[in-house]
């Protein structure tokens, strides 16, 4: 056994104190005005609050609907469980014909962080930047300064790469930023089998955050010494003592105040502890409420598609396509392989006293492993033989499956009948799973208002598979690739077998036929939580654009959007790192626009 009860108790106290000493207190005093008001202390909001308050003259108010981050939220193994706390907005998609069919009431669960740190507190901590073509494509669409060469410095700015071998590559990595990156110290031998299977089938092992992305890798995580590094911990803890930053927690912004004549944003309204606040912004209001709430707040404040606002009795101040262009990464969920050893992760083997003692003593062992996601691989299905391809498919390897942790079924909101029939018979088995995930989707959805009440959840139309068939074909290639990997020597060592109880609604197509898998992916449609793009950045001539390349809302002065909603299209990356990059770049643009020199 590693560690002792004594060490674990001291470790627990040390961890609790780290959070107590780090977490910014809810500001006792809220001033009537600030230079900048940032709405939302999520990934983007935390980075921005840090960078803007570097300028002593800038007085900043950061407003967050959720409460403080708690110590237990930093324990990697609890990642999925955080979705069952108040730190989750708990969204559900609207039912649609061709997706989420096997989820409860035909609705997919879309969790989002409602806590200081935002979705970076709920997220699975995978750190991937995407491919250079993603950003060259953003720039090519009329957004100067967003090409990969220009944004690479912003990816590096926040990075503290603690994987020694990767840190040597100075062109792509940095060790001086706030966000620490690590491989988890504990993982199952199945992750090695995944990499070996890749090599056996002609792939190679790469650093996907460097030159090119095609290949296999252990995942780089935003972790520090075996614990979660949320944006809050990385960017707000270190600036706790800055006098020019105030934070209002448990404060829901209900409206951005805009003068309808001058079209200038001059403040915000928010509710906190039963009190209503109206606070002014001397310079700018910055909306960082994420891809679902940012469009909601804009629309409620009179910025959005005129017809839709009129339907909701909102006077339009500027008619803009807010809420359109919703994009996500999704995968077939539940593609499971059984094995004949006890090498996979199962909750009953993880949640043991021994492991708990080890975790609190040293931050090692199974509790320091994030939800079983261990390895990753990227493919360009259009140019399968190019090393420098543009990945459109990701295989996300999990050293367990829907049956390894009771919370998975709930987190994904899988219908009980479907789950019991398909996964009930293997519920005690050891398994591994792959999410074959679409990276460059063609389907697009939309966020609409339910009504103009800011306390009501907006409507989410995911529109998965609403394209001409491209998206399902890519996922199918991923399924075939995962099955190929399961047949390699590396995985046959464990006698890996594709779990073949068919989904009841798809059985008529014959298990493992292309048609079967098309039906399966529309049944267990699994979001990978990369919701974005609903306030698209684009040039003036782009009819879909909501913000300009400096992230200013068209037609309004003093209002920017800085979060995942400004992405013109989702990059071939998990979206936390790109969101940090956006915020780093935005901070420099804001400083520049207010005459502060940039170094
Ligand atoms: C379950 C899950 C797993 C994920 N896994 C990964 C992963 O492994 N790797 C990865 O790269 N990405 C992952 N992501 C995605 C990543 O976390 C997001 O892309 C990123 O955090 C988006 O940052 P953001 O600043 O745009 O929004 P958020 O971080 O969501 O921040 C928005 C903030 O605004 C606040 N807010 C909203 N409305 C209001 C209001 N009216 N008033 C006041 N405050 C408001 C919210 O409470 C929230 O704190 C995951 C996301 C989720 C939900």
Coordinates of C-alpha atoms and ligand atoms in Angstrom, one line a residue:
X1 CA 0.0 0.0 0.0
X2 CA 1.2 3.5 -0.8
X3 CA 0.5 6.0 1.9
X4 CA -1.0 5.7 5.4
X5 CA -4.1 7.0 7.1
X6 CA -2.0 9.7 8.7
X7 CA -0.5 10.8 5.4
X8 CA -4.0 10.7 3.8
X9 CA -5.5 12.9 6.5
X10 CA -2.7 15.4 6.3
X11 CA -3.0 15.3 2.5
X12 CA -6.8 16.0 2.7
X13 CA -6.2 18.9 5.0
X14 CA -3.4 20.2 2.7
X15 CA -5.7 20.0 -0.4
X16 CA -8.6 21.7 1.5
X17 CA -6.3 24.5 2.5
X18 CA -5.0 24.9 -1.0
X19 CA -8.6 25.5 -2.2
X20 CA -9.5 27.7 0.8
X21 CA -6.4 29.8 0.3
X22 CA -6.7 29.9 -3.5
X23 CA -10.4 30.5 -4.1
X24 CA -11.2 34.2 -4.6
X25 CA -13.8 35.3 -2.0
X26 CA -17.1 36.7 -3.2
X27 CA -16.5 40.4 -3.2
X28 CA -18.2 42.1 -0.3
X29 CA -18.5 45.4 -2.1
X30 CA -19.8 45.8 -5.6
X31 CA -19.0 49.2 -7.0
X32 CA -21.5 51.2 -9.2
X33 CA -19.2 51.1 -12.1
X34 CA -16.1 49.3 -13.5
X35 CA -13.9 49.7 -16.5
X36 CA -14.8 46.2 -17.7
X37 CA -17.5 43.8 -16.8
X38 CA -16.9 40.2 -17.7
X39 CA -20.1 38.0 -17.7
X40 CA -19.1 34.4 -16.9
X41 CA -16.1 33.0 -15.0
X42 CA -15.6 30.0 -17.2
X43 CA -12.6 29.0 -19.2
X44 CA -12.5 32.3 -21.2
X45 CA -13.7 34.5 -18.4
X46 CA -10.9 33.4 -16.0
X47 CA -8.1 33.9 -18.5
X48 CA -9.5 37.3 -19.4
X49 CA -9.9 38.4 -15.8
X50 CA -6.3 37.5 -15.2
X51 CA -4.9 39.3 -18.2
X52 CA -7.0 42.4 -18.0
X53 CA -6.2 43.0 -14.3
X54 CA -2.5 43.0 -15.1
X55 CA -3.2 46.6 -16.0
X56 CA -3.6 48.3 -12.6
X57 CA -5.8 51.0 -14.0
X58 CA -8.4 48.5 -15.3
X59 CA -11.0 47.9 -12.6
X60 CA -12.8 44.6 -13.5
X61 CA -15.9 43.0 -12.3
X62 CA -16.3 39.2 -13.0
X63 CA -19.8 38.0 -12.7
X64 CA -20.5 34.2 -12.3
X65 CA -23.9 32.5 -12.0
X66 CA -22.4 29.6 -10.1
X67 CA -20.6 29.3 -6.8
X68 CA -17.1 28.5 -5.6
X69 CA -15.1 25.6 -6.9
X70 CA -14.8 22.9 -4.1
X71 CA -11.9 20.7 -3.3
X72 CA -13.6 17.5 -4.3
X73 CA -14.0 18.9 -7.8
X74 CA -10.2 18.7 -8.3
X75 CA -10.2 14.9 -7.9
X76 CA -9.9 13.5 -11.4
X77 CA -11.9 10.3 -10.9
X78 CA -15.0 12.3 -9.8
X79 CA -15.2 14.1 -13.2
X80 CA -18.4 12.5 -14.4
X81 CA -20.0 12.8 -10.9
X82 CA -19.7 16.5 -10.9
X83 CA -22.5 16.5 -13.5
X84 CA -24.9 15.6 -10.7
X85 CA -24.1 18.7 -8.6
X86 CA -25.2 22.3 -8.7
X87 CA -22.1 23.0 -10.7
X88 CA -24.0 21.8 -13.9
X89 CA -26.5 23.9 -15.9
X90 CA -28.0 20.5 -16.8
X91 CA -29.1 21.2 -20.4
X92 CA -31.0 18.8 -22.6
X93 CA -31.3 19.0 -26.4
X94 CA -34.8 19.2 -28.0
X95 CA -35.9 15.9 -29.4
X96 CA -34.9 15.4 -33.0
X97 CA -35.6 12.7 -35.6
X98 CA -32.1 11.6 -36.4
X99 CA -30.1 11.7 -33.2
X100 CA -30.3 10.9 -29.4
X101 CA -33.1 8.4 -30.2
X102 CA -31.9 6.0 -27.4
X103 CA -31.6 8.8 -24.8
X104 CA -34.4 9.5 -22.3
X105 CA -37.3 11.2 -24.0
X106 CA -35.0 11.4 -27.1
X107 CA -33.0 14.2 -25.5
X108 CA -29.2 14.2 -25.2
X109 CA -27.7 15.6 -21.9
X110 CA -25.6 18.7 -22.5
X111 CA -23.9 19.5 -19.2
X112 CA -22.2 22.9 -18.8
X113 CA -20.3 24.3 -15.9
X114 CA -22.1 26.6 -13.5
X115 CA -19.4 27.4 -11.1
X116 CA -16.3 29.6 -10.9
X117 CA -14.1 27.9 -13.6
X118 CA -17.2 27.1 -15.7
X119 CA -17.0 24.0 -17.9
X120 CA -13.3 23.6 -17.1
X121 CA -14.5 22.3 -13.8
X122 CA -16.7 19.6 -15.3
X123 CA -14.5 18.8 -18.2
X124 CA -12.4 15.7 -18.7
X125 CA -9.2 17.7 -18.8
X126 CA -8.0 16.6 -22.3
X127 CA -5.8 19.1 -23.8
X128 CA -5.7 19.2 -27.6
X129 CA -5.1 22.3 -29.7
X130 CA -6.3 21.1 -33.1
X131 CA -4.6 21.3 -36.5
X132 CA -2.9 24.4 -38.1
X133 CA -5.5 24.2 -40.8
X134 CA -8.3 25.0 -38.4
X135 CA -6.9 28.4 -37.6
X136 CA -5.7 29.1 -41.2
X137 CA -9.3 28.3 -42.2
X138 CA -10.6 30.9 -39.6
X139 CA -8.2 33.5 -41.0
X140 CA -9.0 32.4 -44.6
X141 CA -12.7 33.2 -43.9
X142 CA -11.8 36.8 -43.4
X143 CA -10.5 36.9 -39.8
X144 CA -7.0 38.4 -40.0
X145 CA -4.7 37.5 -37.2
X146 CA -6.3 34.1 -36.4
X147 CA -4.0 32.0 -38.6
X148 CA -2.1 29.3 -36.8
X149 CA 1.2 31.1 -37.0
X150 CA -0.3 34.1 -35.2
X151 CA -2.3 32.1 -32.6
X152 CA 0.5 29.6 -31.7
X153 CA 2.0 32.1 -29.3
X154 CA -1.3 32.3 -27.4
X155 CA -1.6 28.6 -27.1
X156 CA 1.9 28.6 -25.7
X157 CA 1.3 31.7 -23.5
X158 CA -0.9 29.9 -21.0
X159 CA 0.9 26.5 -21.2
X160 CA 3.2 24.9 -18.6
X161 CA 4.1 21.6 -20.2
X162 CA 5.3 19.3 -17.5
X163 CA 5.9 16.3 -19.7
X164 CA 9.7 16.6 -20.0
X165 CA 10.0 14.8 -23.4
X166 CA 7.4 17.1 -25.0
X167 CA 8.6 20.3 -23.2
X168 CA 11.9 20.0 -25.1
X169 CA 10.1 21.0 -28.3
X170 CA 10.2 24.7 -27.7
X171 CA 8.7 25.6 -31.0
X172 CA 5.4 24.2 -29.9
X173 CA 5.6 24.1 -26.1
X174 CA 6.2 26.4 -23.2
X175 CA 6.8 25.8 -19.5
X176 CA 6.1 29.4 -18.3
X177 CA 2.3 29.6 -18.5
X178 CA -0.3 29.0 -15.8
X179 CA -2.0 25.9 -17.1
X180 CA 0.0 22.7 -16.2
X181 CA -0.1 19.7 -18.6
X182 CA 0.7 16.2 -17.5
X183 CA 0.2 12.6 -18.3
X184 CA -1.7 11.0 -15.4
X185 CA 0.7 9.0 -13.3
X186 CA -1.7 6.0 -13.2
X187 CA -3.3 4.3 -16.2
X188 CA -4.3 0.8 -17.1
X189 CA -2.1 -1.4 -19.4
X190 CA -4.9 -1.2 -21.9
X191 CA -3.7 2.3 -22.9
X192 CA -0.4 0.8 -24.0
X193 CA -2.3 -1.9 -25.9
X194 CA -4.2 0.9 -27.8
X195 CA -0.9 2.5 -28.8
X196 CA 0.6 -0.8 -29.8
X197 CA -2.5 -1.7 -31.8
X198 CA -2.0 1.6 -33.6
X199 CA 1.6 0.7 -34.5
X200 CA 0.6 -2.8 -35.5
X201 CA -1.9 -1.3 -38.0
X202 CA 0.6 1.1 -39.5
X203 CA 0.1 4.2 -37.2
X204 CA 2.7 6.0 -35.1
X205 CA 2.9 7.6 -31.7
X206 CA 3.0 11.3 -31.8
X207 CA 2.7 14.5 -29.8
X208 CA -0.6 15.8 -31.2
X209 CA 0.0 19.3 -29.9
X210 CA 3.1 19.7 -32.0
X211 CA 3.9 19.6 -35.8
X212 CA 1.1 17.3 -36.9
X213 CA -1.8 15.4 -35.5
X214 CA -2.1 12.1 -37.3
X215 CA -1.3 9.3 -35.0
X216 CA -1.7 7.8 -31.5
X217 CA -0.9 9.2 -28.1
X218 CA -1.5 9.0 -24.4
X219 CA -3.7 12.0 -23.6
X220 CA -2.1 15.3 -22.3
X221 CA -4.3 16.5 -19.4
X222 CA -4.7 19.9 -17.7
X223 CA -3.6 18.5 -14.4
X224 CA -1.2 19.5 -11.7
X225 CA 0.3 16.8 -9.5
X226 CA -2.6 14.4 -10.1
X227 CA -5.3 17.0 -9.5
X228 CA -7.6 19.0 -11.9
X229 CA -6.3 22.3 -13.1
X230 CA -9.4 24.3 -13.9
X231 CA -9.2 27.7 -15.4
X232 CA -10.2 29.1 -12.0
X233 CA -7.3 27.4 -10.3
X234 CA -4.8 28.2 -13.1
X235 CA -5.8 31.9 -13.7
X236 CA -7.7 33.2 -10.7
X237 CA -6.0 31.6 -7.7
X238 CA -2.6 33.3 -8.5
X239 CA -4.3 36.8 -8.6
X240 CA -6.4 36.5 -5.5
X241 CA -4.7 39.6 -4.1
X242 CA -5.3 41.9 -7.0
X243 CA -7.3 44.9 -5.8
X244 CA -8.6 45.8 -9.2
X245 CA -10.6 42.5 -9.6
X246 CA -14.0 42.0 -8.0
X247 CA -15.9 38.8 -8.4
X248 CA -19.7 38.4 -7.9
X249 CA -20.6 34.7 -7.4
X250 CA -24.0 33.2 -7.6
X251 CA -25.0 36.2 -9.6
X252 CA -27.1 35.7 -12.7
X253 CA -26.8 38.3 -15.4
X254 CA -30.3 39.0 -16.7
X255 CA -29.5 41.6 -19.3
X256 CA -26.8 43.7 -21.0
X257 CA -27.9 47.3 -20.9
X258 CA -27.7 49.0 -24.3
X259 CA -28.6 52.5 -25.2
X260 CA -31.0 52.0 -28.2
X261 CA -30.1 55.4 -29.7
X262 CA -26.3 55.4 -29.4
X263 CA -26.2 51.6 -29.6
X264 CA -23.6 51.5 -26.9
X265 CA -23.5 48.8 -24.2
X266 CA -23.2 50.6 -20.9
X267 CA -23.7 48.0 -18.2
X268 CA -25.4 44.9 -17.0
X269 CA -28.3 43.9 -14.8
X270 CA -27.9 40.9 -12.5
X271 CA -29.6 39.2 -9.6
X272 CA -27.6 38.0 -6.6
X273 CA -28.8 36.8 -3.2
X274 CA -32.3 38.0 -3.9
X275 CA -31.1 41.5 -4.8
X276 CA -31.1 43.2 -8.2
X277 CA -28.0 45.0 -9.3
X278 CA -27.5 47.5 -12.1
X279 CA -23.8 48.1 -12.7
X280 CA -22.1 50.3 -15.4
X281 CA -19.2 49.6 -17.6
X282 CA -17.0 52.6 -18.3
X283 CA -15.1 50.9 -21.2
X284 CA -16.6 47.5 -22.2
X285 CA -19.0 44.7 -21.3
X286 CA -17.4 41.4 -22.3
X287 CA -19.7 38.4 -22.6
X288 CA -18.0 35.1 -21.7
X289 CA -21.0 33.0 -20.8
X290 CA -20.3 30.1 -23.1
X291 CA -21.8 28.8 -26.3
X292 CA -25.3 28.3 -24.9
X293 CA -25.7 31.2 -22.5
X294 CA -23.9 33.9 -24.5
X295 CA -26.4 33.8 -27.3
X296 CA -29.3 33.6 -24.8
X297 CA -28.1 36.8 -23.0
X298 CA -27.5 38.6 -26.3
X299 CA -31.0 37.8 -27.5
X300 CA -32.7 38.7 -24.3
X301 CA -30.8 42.0 -24.5
X302 CA -32.1 42.8 -28.0
X303 CA -29.3 41.5 -30.2
X304 CA -30.4 38.6 -32.4
X305 CA -32.5 37.5 -35.3
X306 CA -35.3 40.0 -35.5
X307 CA -38.1 37.6 -36.3
X308 CA -37.2 35.4 -33.4
X309 CA -36.9 38.3 -31.0
X310 CA -40.2 39.7 -32.1
X311 CA -41.8 36.3 -31.5
X312 CA -40.5 36.6 -27.9
X313 CA -41.7 40.2 -27.4
X314 CA -38.2 41.6 -27.4
X315 CA -37.4 44.8 -29.2
X316 CA -34.6 44.3 -31.6
X317 CA -31.6 46.7 -31.2
X318 CA -29.5 44.9 -33.8
X319 CA -30.7 42.2 -36.1
X320 CA -27.9 39.5 -36.1
X321 CA -27.8 35.7 -36.6
X322 CA -27.2 35.0 -32.9
X323 CA -27.6 31.4 -31.9
X324 CA -27.2 29.9 -35.4
X325 CA -24.1 27.9 -36.5
X326 CA -24.2 25.7 -33.4
X327 CA -21.6 23.0 -33.7
X328 CA -20.4 20.1 -31.6
X329 CA -18.3 17.0 -31.7
X330 CA -20.2 13.8 -31.3
X331 CA -19.6 10.1 -31.4
X332 CA -21.2 6.7 -31.3
X333 CA -21.5 6.0 -27.6
X334 CA -21.2 2.5 -26.2
X335 CA -18.9 0.8 -28.7
X336 CA -17.7 -1.8 -26.2
X337 CA -15.2 -4.6 -26.2
X338 CA -15.1 -7.3 -23.5
X339 CA -11.8 -8.7 -22.2
X340 CA -10.8 -11.7 -20.2
X341 CA -8.6 -9.9 -17.6
X342 CA -9.2 -7.5 -14.8
X343 CA -7.2 -4.7 -16.3
X344 CA -10.0 -2.3 -17.1
X345 CA -11.3 0.3 -14.7
X346 CA -14.3 -0.7 -12.7
X347 CA -15.8 1.5 -10.0
X348 CA -15.8 -1.2 -7.3
X349 CA -12.1 -1.7 -7.8
X350 CA -11.4 2.1 -7.8
X351 CA -13.3 3.2 -4.8
X352 CA -11.4 1.3 -2.2
X353 CA -10.0 2.5 1.1
X354 CA -6.5 1.7 -0.2
X355 CA -6.9 3.9 -3.3
X356 CA -8.4 6.7 -1.3
X357 CA -5.5 6.6 1.1
X358 CA -3.0 6.6 -1.8
X359 CA -4.7 9.5 -3.5
X360 CA -4.8 11.8 -0.5
X361 CA -1.2 10.8 0.5
X362 CA 0.4 11.2 -3.0
X363 CA -2.2 12.2 -5.6
X364 CA -1.4 8.9 -7.4
X365 CA -3.3 5.7 -8.0
X366 CA -6.7 5.2 -9.8
X367 CA -8.3 8.2 -8.2
X368 CA -5.9 10.5 -10.0
X369 CA -7.0 9.1 -13.4
X370 CA -9.7 11.1 -15.2
X371 CA -12.8 9.0 -15.9
X372 CA -10.9 6.2 -17.7
X373 CA -10.1 8.3 -20.8
X374 CA -6.5 7.3 -21.4
X375 CA -5.5 7.5 -25.0
X376 CA -6.4 9.2 -28.3
X377 CA -5.8 8.8 -32.0
X378 CA -6.4 11.1 -35.0
X379 CA -7.1 10.2 -38.6
X380 CA -7.6 12.0 -41.8
X381 CA -10.1 9.7 -43.5
X382 CA -9.8 11.7 -46.8
X383 CA -6.0 11.3 -47.0
X384 CA -5.4 8.2 -44.9
X385 CA -1.7 7.9 -46.0
X386 CA -0.7 11.4 -45.2
X387 CA 1.3 12.0 -42.0
X388 CA 0.5 15.7 -42.1
X389 CA -3.3 15.3 -42.7
X390 CA -6.2 17.3 -41.4
X391 CA -7.8 15.0 -38.9
X392 CA -11.6 14.6 -39.4
X393 CA -11.9 11.6 -37.1
X394 CA -10.7 10.9 -33.5
X395 CA -10.8 7.7 -31.6
X396 CA -11.0 8.3 -27.9
X397 CA -9.9 5.3 -25.9
X398 CA -11.5 4.6 -22.6
X399 CA -10.2 1.8 -20.3
X400 CA -13.8 0.9 -19.3
X401 CA -17.3 1.4 -20.7
X402 CA -20.9 2.2 -19.8
X403 CA -20.9 -0.8 -17.5
X404 CA -17.8 0.2 -15.5
X405 CA -19.3 3.1 -13.6
X406 CA -23.0 3.3 -12.7
X407 CA -22.9 7.1 -13.3
X408 CA -22.2 6.9 -17.0
X409 CA -25.7 5.8 -18.0
X410 CA -27.1 8.7 -16.0
X411 CA -24.6 11.2 -17.2
X412 CA -25.4 10.4 -20.9
X413 CA -29.1 10.0 -20.0
X414 CA -29.4 6.6 -21.8
X415 CA -32.9 5.2 -21.8
X416 CA -33.2 2.5 -19.1
X417 CA -34.8 -0.1 -21.5
X418 CA -32.1 0.3 -24.1
X419 CA -29.4 0.2 -21.4
X420 CA -30.8 -2.9 -19.6
X421 CA -31.2 -4.9 -22.8
X422 CA -27.9 -4.1 -24.4
X423 CA -25.5 -3.6 -21.5
X424 CA -27.3 -5.4 -18.6
X425 CA -25.9 -8.8 -19.7
X426 CA -22.3 -7.6 -19.4
X427 CA -22.7 -5.4 -16.4
X428 CA -20.1 -7.2 -14.4
X429 CA -17.6 -7.7 -17.1
X430 CA -14.3 -6.0 -17.8
X431 CA -14.4 -3.9 -20.9
X432 CA -12.9 -1.1 -22.9
X433 CA -14.6 1.3 -25.2
X434 CA -13.8 3.7 -28.1
X435 CA -15.7 6.8 -28.9
X436 CA -15.4 7.2 -32.7
X437 CA -15.7 11.0 -32.9
X438 CA -16.4 13.3 -35.7
X439 CA -14.0 16.3 -35.8
X440 CA -15.2 18.4 -38.7
X441 CA -19.0 18.1 -38.7
X442 CA -21.1 19.4 -41.5
X443 CA -24.4 19.4 -39.5
X444 CA -25.3 22.6 -37.6
X445 CA -27.8 23.3 -34.9
X446 CA -29.3 26.4 -33.3
X447 CA -29.9 27.9 -29.9
X448 CA -33.3 29.6 -29.6
X449 CA -35.0 31.3 -26.7
X450 CA -37.8 29.6 -24.9
X451 CA -39.0 33.0 -23.9
X452 CA -37.4 36.2 -22.6
X453 CA -37.1 35.1 -19.0
X454 CA -33.4 34.8 -18.3
X455 CA -34.1 32.2 -15.7
X456 CA -35.6 29.8 -18.3
X457 CA -33.3 27.5 -20.2
X458 CA -32.9 28.2 -23.9
X459 CA -33.9 25.6 -26.5
X460 CA -31.1 23.6 -27.9
X461 CA -31.5 22.1 -31.4
X462 CA -28.5 19.9 -31.9
X463 CA -29.6 18.8 -35.4
X464 CA -27.1 15.9 -35.4
X465 CA -26.9 14.2 -38.8
X466 CA -28.9 16.9 -40.5
X467 CA -26.2 17.1 -43.2
X468 CA -26.1 15.1 -46.5
X469 CA -24.6 12.0 -44.9
X470 CA -21.0 13.1 -44.5
X471 CA -21.0 13.0 -40.7
X472 CA -22.3 9.5 -40.4
X473 CA -19.8 8.2 -42.9
X474 CA -16.9 9.6 -40.9
X475 CA -18.2 8.0 -37.7
X476 CA -18.7 4.7 -39.5
X477 CA -15.0 4.7 -40.6
X478 CA -14.1 5.3 -36.9
X479 CA -16.2 2.2 -35.9
X480 CA -14.5 0.1 -38.5
X481 CA -11.1 1.3 -37.3
X482 CA -11.9 0.6 -33.7
X483 CA -12.9 -3.0 -34.6
X484 CA -9.7 -3.4 -36.6
X485 CA -7.7 -2.3 -33.6
X486 CA -9.5 -4.8 -31.4
X487 CA -8.3 -7.6 -33.6
X488 CA -4.6 -6.8 -33.3
X489 CA -2.2 -8.9 -31.2
X490 CA -2.0 -6.1 -28.6
X491 CA -5.8 -6.4 -27.9
X492 CA -6.1 -10.1 -28.6
X493 CA -3.7 -10.6 -25.7
X494 CA -6.8 -9.7 -23.6
X495 CA -9.1 -11.7 -25.9
X496 CA -10.9 -8.5 -26.8
X497 CA -14.4 -9.2 -28.3
X498 CA -16.8 -6.7 -29.8
X499 CA -19.9 -6.6 -27.6
X500 CA -22.6 -7.8 -30.0
X501 CA -26.0 -7.5 -28.4
X502 CA -27.7 -5.2 -30.8
X503 CA -29.6 -2.1 -30.0
X504 CA -33.3 -3.2 -30.1
X505 CA -34.3 -0.5 -32.6
X506 CA -31.4 -1.3 -34.9
X507 CA -31.4 -5.1 -34.8
X508 CA -33.4 -5.4 -38.0
X509 CA -30.4 -4.1 -40.0
X510 CA -28.2 -7.1 -38.9
X511 CA -25.5 -6.4 -36.3
X512 CA -22.3 -4.9 -37.7
X513 CA -23.8 -4.0 -41.1
X514 CA -23.2 -0.4 -42.2
X515 CA -26.9 0.2 -41.8
X516 CA -26.8 -1.1 -38.3
X517 CA -24.1 1.3 -37.3
X518 CA -25.8 4.2 -38.9
X519 CA -28.8 3.4 -36.8
X520 CA -26.7 2.9 -33.7
X521 CA -25.0 6.3 -33.9
X522 CA -28.4 8.0 -34.2
X523 CA -29.5 6.0 -31.1
X524 CA -26.6 6.4 -28.7
X525 CA -25.5 9.8 -30.0
X526 CA -22.8 10.9 -27.6
X527 CA -21.9 14.6 -27.4
X528 CA -18.2 15.1 -26.5
X529 CA -19.3 18.5 -25.1
X530 CA -17.6 20.8 -27.6
X531 CA -20.6 23.1 -28.1
X532 CA -19.5 26.2 -29.9
X533 CA -19.8 28.7 -32.7
X534 CA -23.2 30.3 -31.9
X535 CA -21.9 33.9 -32.1
X536 CA -19.7 33.4 -35.2
X537 CA -16.7 35.6 -35.8
X538 CA -16.5 36.8 -39.4
X539 CA -16.0 39.8 -41.6
X540 CA -18.7 42.4 -42.2
X541 CA -19.7 40.7 -45.5
X542 CA -20.3 37.3 -43.8
X543 CA -24.1 37.1 -43.3
X544 CA -23.6 34.6 -40.5
X545 CA -21.2 36.7 -38.5
X546 CA -22.2 38.1 -35.1
X547 CA -18.7 39.5 -34.0
X548 CA -15.9 41.0 -36.1
X549 CA -12.4 39.6 -36.0
X550 CA -11.6 41.7 -32.9
X551 CA -14.7 40.0 -31.3
X552 CA -16.8 43.2 -31.2
X553 CA -20.5 42.7 -31.7
X554 CA -21.5 44.1 -35.0
X555 CA -23.6 47.3 -34.7
X556 CA -22.9 47.8 -30.9
X557 CA -20.2 49.7 -29.2
X558 CA -18.5 48.6 -26.0
X559 CA -19.6 45.0 -26.3
X560 CA -17.4 42.0 -27.1
X561 CA -18.0 38.2 -27.0
X562 CA -15.0 36.2 -25.8
X563 CA -15.7 32.5 -25.4
X564 CA -16.2 29.3 -27.4
X565 CA -19.2 30.8 -29.1
X566 CA -17.1 33.0 -31.4
X567 CA -15.4 30.1 -33.2
X568 CA -16.4 30.2 -36.9
X569 CA -16.3 26.4 -36.9
X570 CA -15.3 23.9 -34.4
X571 CA -11.6 23.0 -34.7
X572 CA -10.3 19.4 -34.8
X573 CA -9.7 19.7 -31.1
X574 CA -11.3 19.4 -27.7
X575 CA -12.4 23.0 -27.2
X576 CA -10.9 24.0 -23.9
X577 CA -7.4 24.8 -25.2
X578 CA -8.8 26.7 -28.2
X579 CA -11.0 28.7 -25.8
X580 CA -8.1 29.7 -23.6
X581 CA -6.2 30.7 -26.8
X582 CA -9.2 32.9 -27.9
X583 CA -9.2 34.6 -24.5
X584 CA -5.5 35.2 -24.5
X585 CA -5.7 36.8 -27.9
X586 CA -8.8 38.8 -27.0
X587 CA -7.0 40.2 -23.9
X588 CA -4.2 41.5 -26.1
X589 CA -6.7 43.0 -28.6
X590 CA -8.6 44.7 -25.8
X591 CA -5.4 46.1 -24.3
X592 CA -4.3 47.3 -27.7
X593 CA -7.6 49.0 -28.3
X594 CA -7.3 50.9 -25.1
X595 CA -3.7 51.9 -25.8
X596 CA -1.8 49.5 -23.6
X597 CA 1.4 48.2 -25.1
X598 CA 1.6 44.5 -25.8
X599 CA 4.8 42.5 -25.3
Ligands
LIG1 C1 -18.7 17.5 -19.4 C2 -17.7 18.3 -20.2 C3 -16.5 17.6 -20.6 C4 -15.6 18.3 -21.4 N1 -14.4 17.8 -21.7 C5 -13.4 18.5 -22.3 C6 -12.1 18.0 -22.4 O1 -11.8 17.0 -21.9 N2 -11.2 18.8 -23.1 C7 -11.5 20.0 -23.6 O2 -10.7 20.6 -24.3 N3 -12.8 20.5 -23.5 C8 -13.7 19.8 -22.8 N4 -15.0 20.3 -22.7 C9 -15.3 21.6 -23.3 C10 -14.7 22.8 -22.6 O3 -14.8 22.6 -21.2 C11 -15.4 24.1 -23.1 O4 -15.2 24.2 -24.5 C12 -14.8 25.3 -22.5 O5 -14.8 25.2 -21.1 C13 -15.7 26.5 -22.9 O6 -15.3 27.7 -22.2 P1 -16.3 28.9 -22.2 O7 -15.5 30.0 -21.5 O8 -16.7 29.2 -23.6 O9 -17.6 28.5 -21.4 P2 -17.7 28.0 -19.9 O10 -16.4 27.5 -19.4 O11 -18.9 27.1 -19.9 O12 -18.0 29.3 -19.1 C14 -19.2 30.0 -19.1 C15 -19.5 30.6 -17.7 O13 -20.5 31.6 -17.8 C16 -21.3 31.4 -16.7 N5 -22.6 32.0 -17.1 C17 -23.5 31.6 -18.0 N6 -24.6 32.3 -18.0 C18 -24.4 33.3 -17.1 C19 -25.2 34.3 -16.6 N7 -26.4 34.6 -17.2 N8 -24.7 35.1 -15.6 C20 -23.5 34.9 -15.1 N9 -22.7 33.8 -15.5 C21 -23.2 33.1 -16.5 C22 -21.4 29.9 -16.5 O14 -21.9 29.5 -15.3 C23 -19.9 29.5 -16.8 O15 -19.2 29.6 -15.6 C24 -15.9 19.6 -21.9 C25 -17.1 20.3 -21.5 C26 -18.0 19.6 -20.6 C27 -19.2 20.3 -20.2

